[in-house]
Short mmCIF file of C-alpha atoms in Angstrom, two decimals:
data_model
loop_
_atom_site.label_atom_id
_atom_site.label_comp_id
_atom_site.label_asym_id
_atom_site.label_seq_id
_atom_site.Cartn_x
_atom_site.Cartn_y
_atom_site.Cartn_z
CA MET C 820 -71.34 -97.41 139.86
CA LEU C 821 -73.23 -99.97 137.78
CA THR C 822 -75.45 -102.17 139.73
CA MET C 823 -77.42 -105.55 138.77
CA THR C 824 -80.66 -106.61 139.46
CA ASP C 825 -81.06 -110.15 140.83
CA THR C 826 -82.11 -111.54 137.55
CA ALA C 827 -79.10 -110.00 135.77
CA ALA C 828 -76.84 -111.57 138.50
CA GLU C 829 -78.41 -114.98 137.75
CA ALA C 830 -78.10 -114.57 134.03
CA VAL C 831 -74.21 -113.64 134.39
CA LYS C 832 -73.64 -116.69 136.61
CA THR C 833 -75.53 -118.90 134.03
CA ILE C 834 -73.63 -117.51 131.11
CA VAL C 835 -70.24 -117.92 132.68
CA SER C 836 -71.07 -121.49 133.84
CA ARG C 837 -71.53 -122.50 130.19
CA VAL C 838 -67.91 -121.58 129.42
CA PRO C 839 -65.67 -123.99 131.24
CA GLU C 840 -62.43 -121.97 130.76
CA ALA C 841 -63.94 -119.00 132.32
CA GLY C 842 -63.82 -120.77 135.57
CA ASP C 843 -65.01 -118.22 138.24
CA GLY C 844 -64.53 -115.37 135.91
CA GLY C 845 -67.25 -112.93 134.79
CA VAL C 846 -69.10 -111.17 131.81
CA ARG C 847 -66.65 -108.08 130.62
CA ILE C 848 -68.50 -105.20 129.05
CA ARG C 849 -66.25 -102.94 126.91
CA ASP C 850 -67.40 -99.72 125.47
CA THR C 851 -66.94 -99.59 121.79
CA GLY C 852 -68.13 -95.99 121.21
CA ALA C 853 -71.42 -94.37 120.68
CA GLN C 854 -71.94 -95.60 117.26
CA ASN C 855 -71.53 -99.26 118.36
CA GLY C 856 -72.66 -99.52 122.04
CA PHE C 857 -71.33 -102.34 124.38
CA GLU C 858 -69.62 -105.43 123.52
CA LEU C 859 -70.11 -108.34 126.05
CA SER C 860 -67.75 -111.23 126.41
CA VAL C 861 -67.07 -114.04 129.08
CA ALA C 862 -63.60 -113.46 130.76
CA PRO C 863 -61.72 -115.73 133.22
CA ALA C 864 -60.45 -112.53 134.99
CA PRO C 865 -60.66 -108.68 134.75
CA GLU C 866 -58.21 -106.78 133.01
CA PRO C 867 -55.88 -104.67 135.32
CA GLN C 868 -57.73 -101.54 134.66
CA ASP C 869 -61.18 -102.95 134.78
CA THR C 870 -63.78 -102.12 137.61
CA VAL C 871 -65.31 -105.19 139.05
CA VAL C 872 -69.02 -105.13 140.08
CA VAL C 873 -70.11 -108.03 142.19
CA THR C 874 -73.72 -108.98 142.85
CA ASP C 875 -74.79 -112.30 144.61
CA GLY C 876 -71.58 -113.98 143.42
CA ALA C 877 -71.90 -112.77 139.93
CA ARG C 878 -69.11 -110.64 138.52
CA VAL C 879 -69.26 -108.16 135.77
CA PHE C 880 -65.93 -106.36 134.55
CA LEU C 881 -66.09 -103.04 133.23
CA ASP C 882 -63.40 -101.43 131.09
CA GLU C 883 -62.61 -97.74 131.95
CA ALA C 884 -64.88 -96.36 129.27
CA ALA C 885 -67.72 -98.57 130.32
CA THR C 886 -67.31 -97.66 134.04
CA THR C 887 -67.84 -94.06 133.08
CA ALA C 888 -70.61 -94.58 130.68
CA LEU C 889 -72.61 -96.95 133.09
CA ASP C 890 -71.97 -94.99 136.15
CA ASP C 891 -75.65 -94.33 136.99
CA ARG C 892 -77.09 -97.55 135.41
CA VAL C 893 -78.72 -100.82 136.32
CA LEU C 894 -78.15 -103.92 134.28
CA ASP C 895 -81.23 -105.97 134.19
CA ALA C 896 -81.87 -109.23 132.20
CA GLU C 897 -84.54 -111.33 130.46
CA LEU C 898 -84.33 -115.08 130.78
CA GLY C 899 -85.76 -116.97 127.82
CA GLN C 900 -87.52 -120.36 128.27
CA ASP C 901 -84.75 -121.54 125.48
CA GLY C 902 -81.97 -120.35 127.79
CA SER C 903 -81.36 -117.29 125.94
CA VAL C 904 -80.68 -114.02 127.68
CA ARG C 905 -81.46 -110.56 126.95
CA PHE C 906 -79.65 -107.68 128.86
CA ALA C 907 -80.96 -104.25 129.40
CA LEU C 908 -79.80 -101.02 130.89
CA GLY C 909 -82.11 -98.73 133.02
CA SER C 910 -81.59 -95.75 135.25
CA GLN C 911 -80.90 -96.00 138.81
CA ALA C 912 -83.79 -94.60 141.06
#
């Protein structure tokens, strides 16, 4: 199952807090196919078929295809001084 670093968890919480209508939702990752990669969006709740990954209060919702594709991955993030966030995927050790 996908895991998150502490930095990624902090980034997810920061992003969700910027969207008032998201409440205590999370970031949803949808697999758009090999050509297009993944789509991230803020969602107030997971879809019924989503897998929910929680780390330190940060919630990530994975659609069925993303759950499979990211099974052995680690989500990391880099936080910019300007408030920007850049996510990266690594392999679990």
